[in-house]
Short mmCIF file of C-alpha atoms in Angstrom, two decimals:
data_model
loop_
_atom_site.label_atom_id
_atom_site.label_comp_id
_atom_site.label_asym_id
_atom_site.label_seq_id
_atom_site.Cartn_x
_atom_site.Cartn_y
_atom_site.Cartn_z
CA UNK A 69 100.24 -94.18 146.57
CA UNK A 70 103.89 -93.73 145.67
CA UNK A 71 105.20 -90.32 146.72
CA UNK A 72 106.92 -89.92 143.34
CA UNK A 73 103.76 -90.55 141.41
CA UNK A 74 102.44 -87.20 140.27
CA UNK A 75 99.10 -88.62 139.39
CA UNK A 76 97.05 -87.08 136.65
CA UNK A 77 98.09 -83.49 137.51
CA UNK A 78 101.67 -83.61 138.70
CA UNK A 79 103.43 -80.43 139.89
CA UNK A 80 106.38 -79.49 137.71
CA UNK A 81 109.50 -77.76 138.89
CA UNK A 82 110.89 -74.72 137.23
CA UNK A 83 113.66 -76.65 135.57
CA UNK A 84 111.54 -79.45 134.23
CA UNK A 85 110.38 -79.76 130.63
CA UNK A 86 107.04 -78.04 129.99
CA UNK A 87 107.37 -75.77 132.97
CA UNK A 88 106.38 -72.06 132.48
CA UNK A 89 109.38 -69.69 132.37
CA UNK A 90 109.98 -67.79 135.51
CA UNK A 91 109.31 -64.05 135.43
CA UNK A 92 112.75 -62.41 135.51
CA UNK A 93 111.30 -59.28 137.14
CA UNK A 94 109.45 -61.23 139.70
CA UNK A 95 106.09 -59.68 138.73
CA UNK A 96 103.08 -61.05 140.50
CA UNK A 97 100.91 -63.45 138.52
CA UNK A 98 98.36 -61.74 136.25
CA UNK A 99 100.24 -58.34 136.00
CA UNK A 100 102.11 -57.46 132.77
CA UNK A 101 105.75 -56.59 133.26
CA UNK A 102 106.64 -52.90 132.95
CA UNK A 103 108.83 -51.62 130.03
CA UNK A 104 111.42 -48.92 130.72
CA UNK A 105 111.07 -45.92 128.35
CA UNK A 106 113.76 -43.28 127.75
CA UNK A 107 113.08 -39.97 129.48
CA UNK A 108 111.63 -37.09 127.40
CA UNK A 109 113.99 -34.33 126.40
CA UNK A 110 113.69 -30.87 124.86
CA UNK A 111 110.27 -29.34 124.27
CA UNK A 112 108.62 -32.73 124.65
CA UNK A 113 109.67 -32.80 128.30
CA UNK A 114 107.67 -29.65 129.01
CA UNK A 115 104.11 -29.58 130.09
CA UNK A 116 101.38 -28.75 127.58
CA UNK A 117 101.13 -25.17 128.83
CA UNK A 118 104.83 -24.53 128.28
CA UNK A 119 104.78 -26.29 124.90
CA UNK A 120 102.09 -23.87 123.73
CA UNK A 121 104.18 -20.95 125.00
CA UNK A 122 107.23 -22.15 123.07
CA UNK A 123 105.18 -22.59 119.87
CA UNK A 124 103.80 -19.06 120.15
CA UNK A 125 107.28 -17.63 120.76
CA UNK A 126 108.69 -19.45 117.71
CA UNK A 127 105.80 -18.19 115.57
CA UNK A 128 106.46 -14.59 116.67
CA UNK A 129 110.18 -14.93 115.86
CA UNK A 130 109.40 -16.44 112.44
CA UNK A 131 107.02 -13.60 111.59
CA UNK A 132 109.57 -11.00 112.72
CA UNK A 133 112.34 -12.60 110.64
CA UNK A 134 110.14 -12.83 107.54
CA UNK A 135 109.05 -9.21 107.96
CA UNK A 136 112.64 -8.04 108.34
CA UNK A 137 113.82 -9.99 105.29
CA UNK A 138 110.91 -8.60 103.26
CA UNK A 139 111.64 -5.02 104.33
CA UNK A 140 115.34 -5.43 103.51
CA UNK A 141 114.48 -6.84 100.09
CA UNK A 142 112.17 -3.93 99.27
CA UNK A 143 114.77 -1.46 100.53
CA UNK A 144 117.52 -2.69 98.21
CA UNK A 145 115.21 -3.55 95.30
CA UNK A 146 114.63 -1.14 92.40
CA UNK A 147 111.72 1.27 92.64
CA UNK A 148 108.44 -0.59 92.18
CA UNK A 149 104.77 -0.36 93.04
CA UNK A 150 105.19 -1.61 96.62
CA UNK A 151 108.07 0.71 97.45
CA UNK A 152 106.18 3.68 96.05
CA UNK A 153 103.05 2.90 98.07
CA UNK A 154 104.75 1.89 101.32
CA UNK A 155 108.06 3.75 101.12
CA UNK A 156 107.50 5.50 104.46
CA UNK A 157 106.89 2.27 106.36
CA UNK A 158 109.95 0.67 104.77
CA UNK A 159 112.19 3.60 105.71
CA UNK A 160 110.84 3.63 109.28
CA UNK A 161 111.78 -0.03 109.61
CA UNK A 162 115.22 0.26 108.01
CA UNK A 163 116.62 3.52 109.37
CA UNK A 164 118.86 3.99 111.19
CA UNK A 165 119.80 0.54 112.46
CA UNK A 166 119.58 -1.45 109.21
CA UNK A 167 120.63 1.12 106.61
CA UNK A 168 122.10 -0.35 103.41
CA UNK A 169 124.13 1.47 100.76
CA UNK A 170 123.80 -1.07 97.96
CA UNK A 171 121.08 -2.17 95.57
CA UNK A 172 119.89 -5.63 94.64
CA UNK A 173 120.21 -4.97 90.92
CA UNK A 174 122.92 -2.77 89.49
CA UNK A 175 122.10 -1.32 87.12
CA UNK A 176 118.35 -1.37 87.69
CA UNK A 177 116.33 -3.54 85.34
CA UNK A 178 115.34 -1.62 82.25
CA UNK A 179 111.91 -0.03 82.43
CA UNK A 180 112.32 1.74 79.12
CA UNK A 181 112.75 0.76 75.51
CA UNK A 182 115.59 2.69 73.85
CA UNK A 183 115.92 2.59 70.08
CA UNK A 184 118.97 4.00 68.30
CA UNK A 185 118.17 5.58 64.94
CA UNK A 186 120.26 7.27 62.26
CA UNK A 187 119.81 9.37 59.17
CA UNK A 188 122.31 10.66 56.65
CA UNK A 189 123.03 13.40 54.15
CA UNK A 190 124.14 11.93 50.85
CA UNK A 191 125.81 13.61 47.90
CA UNK A 192 124.72 12.16 44.58
CA UNK A 193 126.55 11.94 41.28
CA UNK A 194 124.75 15.01 39.95
CA UNK A 195 126.00 17.13 42.86
CA UNK A 196 122.73 17.20 44.76
CA UNK A 197 122.42 16.65 48.51
CA UNK A 198 119.58 14.61 49.90
CA UNK A 199 118.67 13.76 53.46
CA UNK A 200 117.35 10.30 54.22
CA UNK A 201 114.67 9.37 56.70
CA UNK A 202 115.41 7.84 60.06
CA UNK A 203 116.61 4.23 60.04
CA UNK A 204 115.88 2.28 63.22
CA UNK A 205 119.06 0.29 63.79
CA UNK A 206 117.77 -1.24 67.03
CA UNK A 207 114.73 -2.59 65.20
CA UNK A 208 117.03 -4.19 62.64
CA UNK A 209 118.92 -5.95 65.43
CA UNK A 210 115.62 -7.02 66.98
CA UNK A 211 114.45 -8.61 63.74
CA UNK A 212 117.79 -10.42 63.39
CA UNK A 213 117.52 -11.79 66.94
CA UNK A 214 113.84 -12.72 66.84
CA UNK A 215 113.52 -16.44 66.22
CA UNK A 216 117.29 -16.90 66.10
CA UNK A 217 118.38 -19.62 68.53
CA UNK A 218 122.01 -18.48 68.41
CA UNK A 219 122.09 -14.71 67.88
CA UNK A 220 125.54 -13.18 67.60
CA UNK A 221 127.14 -11.00 70.23
CA UNK A 222 127.20 -8.16 67.71
CA UNK A 223 123.46 -8.34 67.12
CA UNK A 224 122.69 -8.38 70.83
CA UNK A 225 125.16 -5.94 72.31
CA UNK A 226 127.25 -3.89 69.87
CA UNK A 227 124.83 -1.04 69.22
CA UNK A 228 123.35 -1.01 72.73
CA UNK A 229 126.73 -0.83 74.42
CA UNK A 230 127.98 1.81 72.03
CA UNK A 231 125.02 4.00 72.89
CA UNK A 232 125.39 3.36 76.65
CA UNK A 233 129.08 4.25 76.35
CA UNK A 234 128.24 7.52 74.59
CA UNK A 235 125.59 8.50 77.15
CA UNK A 236 127.94 7.71 80.04
CA UNK A 237 130.67 9.99 78.66
CA UNK A 238 128.53 12.96 77.59
CA UNK A 239 126.27 15.39 79.42
CA UNK A 240 122.69 16.13 78.42
CA UNK A 241 123.93 18.80 75.99
CA UNK A 242 126.06 16.16 74.23
CA UNK A 243 129.32 17.66 75.46
CA UNK A 244 132.10 15.20 76.39
CA UNK A 245 132.36 14.76 80.14
CA UNK A 246 135.90 13.37 80.07
CA UNK A 247 138.64 12.17 77.74
CA UNK A 248 136.61 9.11 76.81
CA UNK A 249 134.00 11.28 75.13
CA UNK A 250 135.86 11.54 71.82
CA UNK A 251 136.50 7.79 71.82
CA UNK A 252 132.83 6.94 72.43
CA UNK A 253 131.76 9.34 69.68
CA UNK A 254 134.16 7.76 67.19
CA UNK A 255 133.03 4.27 68.18
CA UNK A 256 129.33 5.07 67.70
CA UNK A 257 129.94 6.94 64.44
CA UNK A 258 131.88 4.05 62.93
CA UNK A 259 129.15 1.56 63.87
CA UNK A 260 126.42 3.59 62.14
CA UNK A 261 128.68 4.16 59.12
CA UNK A 262 129.14 0.41 58.75
CA UNK A 263 125.40 -0.20 59.11
CA UNK A 264 124.56 2.38 56.45
CA UNK A 265 127.12 0.90 54.07
CA UNK A 266 125.60 -2.58 54.48
CA UNK A 267 122.25 -1.14 53.44
CA UNK A 268 123.90 0.56 50.42
CA UNK A 269 122.15 3.72 51.48
CA UNK A 270 124.19 6.04 49.28
CA UNK A 271 123.39 4.10 46.14
CA UNK A 272 125.59 3.87 43.06
CA UNK A 273 128.02 6.75 42.89
CA UNK A 274 126.66 8.40 46.02
CA UNK A 275 128.62 9.30 49.16
CA UNK A 276 127.49 9.58 52.75
CA UNK A 277 128.73 12.99 53.88
CA UNK A 278 127.05 13.46 57.26
CA UNK A 279 125.26 11.24 59.74
CA UNK A 280 123.01 12.11 62.67
CA UNK A 281 122.08 9.76 65.49
CA UNK A 282 119.17 9.99 67.88
CA UNK A 283 117.59 7.81 70.54
CA UNK A 284 113.87 7.18 70.91
CA UNK A 285 112.94 6.28 74.50
CA UNK A 286 109.52 4.92 75.45
CA UNK A 287 108.39 3.71 78.85
CA UNK A 288 107.49 0.07 79.33
CA UNK A 289 103.76 0.10 80.24
CA UNK A 290 103.03 -1.10 83.79
CA UNK A 291 100.98 -4.28 84.32
CA UNK A 292 97.20 -4.01 84.26
CA UNK A 293 96.88 -4.60 87.99
CA UNK A 294 99.24 -1.72 88.82
CA UNK A 295 97.94 1.76 89.60
CA UNK A 296 101.17 3.31 88.31
CA UNK A 297 100.77 5.71 85.42
CA UNK A 298 103.57 6.49 82.98
CA UNK A 299 103.70 8.58 79.85
CA UNK A 300 103.33 6.73 76.56
CA UNK A 301 104.92 9.56 74.58
CA UNK A 302 108.41 8.92 73.19
CA UNK A 303 111.33 11.08 74.27
CA UNK A 304 114.04 11.87 71.73
CA UNK A 305 117.68 12.71 72.25
CA UNK A 306 119.11 14.07 69.02
CA UNK A 307 122.86 14.28 68.54
CA UNK A 308 124.55 16.84 66.25
CA UNK A 309 125.46 16.05 62.67
CA UNK A 310 128.78 14.27 62.31
CA UNK A 311 130.91 14.42 59.19
CA UNK A 312 132.48 11.15 58.11
CA UNK A 313 136.25 10.98 57.51
CA UNK A 314 137.37 9.87 54.08
CA UNK A 315 138.06 6.33 55.27
CA UNK A 316 134.45 5.97 56.49
CA UNK A 317 132.47 7.52 53.62
CA UNK A 318 132.84 4.60 51.22
CA UNK A 319 132.60 1.05 52.44
CA UNK A 320 132.75 1.89 56.11
CA UNK A 321 135.99 1.84 58.05
CA UNK A 322 139.05 0.87 56.07
#
């Protein structure tokens, strides 16, 4: 037989057509070649025991941070049910290392409803003097705002700010605390004079001679789930009678 005749099962060289590709890694027949993987880094490179230790440490740090943030929030927050029940624990955590001298809300959110009311003494055409009942000016503003998509700045703030200005510049006996006291009194008096004139309180031929302002303060009731108890009785602050200057008795300020 010819030496170049491969017969029915000739042996093929590596470069011949149909020959199996040579293994570049030189792996033995029947064994899959190995694949190089990048080395593990960070926590993944640790053993399972150390990974558990790191997870526990991170959990402890997270709990400590959340506790500290919560204590700081309660410390600077306005007085509430939690701070009243756990005030000692909060102070033990905060002082002395983490003491703060500021509050989250300034001023504190209102926990009271304050209504400004006014009454007047009116001289009639027959020379008589009559005293009106109390008119709730805050309630009038509330009715004007309720359901109004675009309430005016006057309806929302004029009366409230005038009263806050008066309280800030007078002591509890209604004596001016500084030079702004007279200004705040004039401002509040002119506002109530204008309001009474809009209502035509004096009537035809009548004149508003004196006005008296008071505030009616009631506590906002706590939620049902709270154990806090507050008084539901109103507290009044009654100001002295004010006489109206001639330019304010008829038609308000001129």
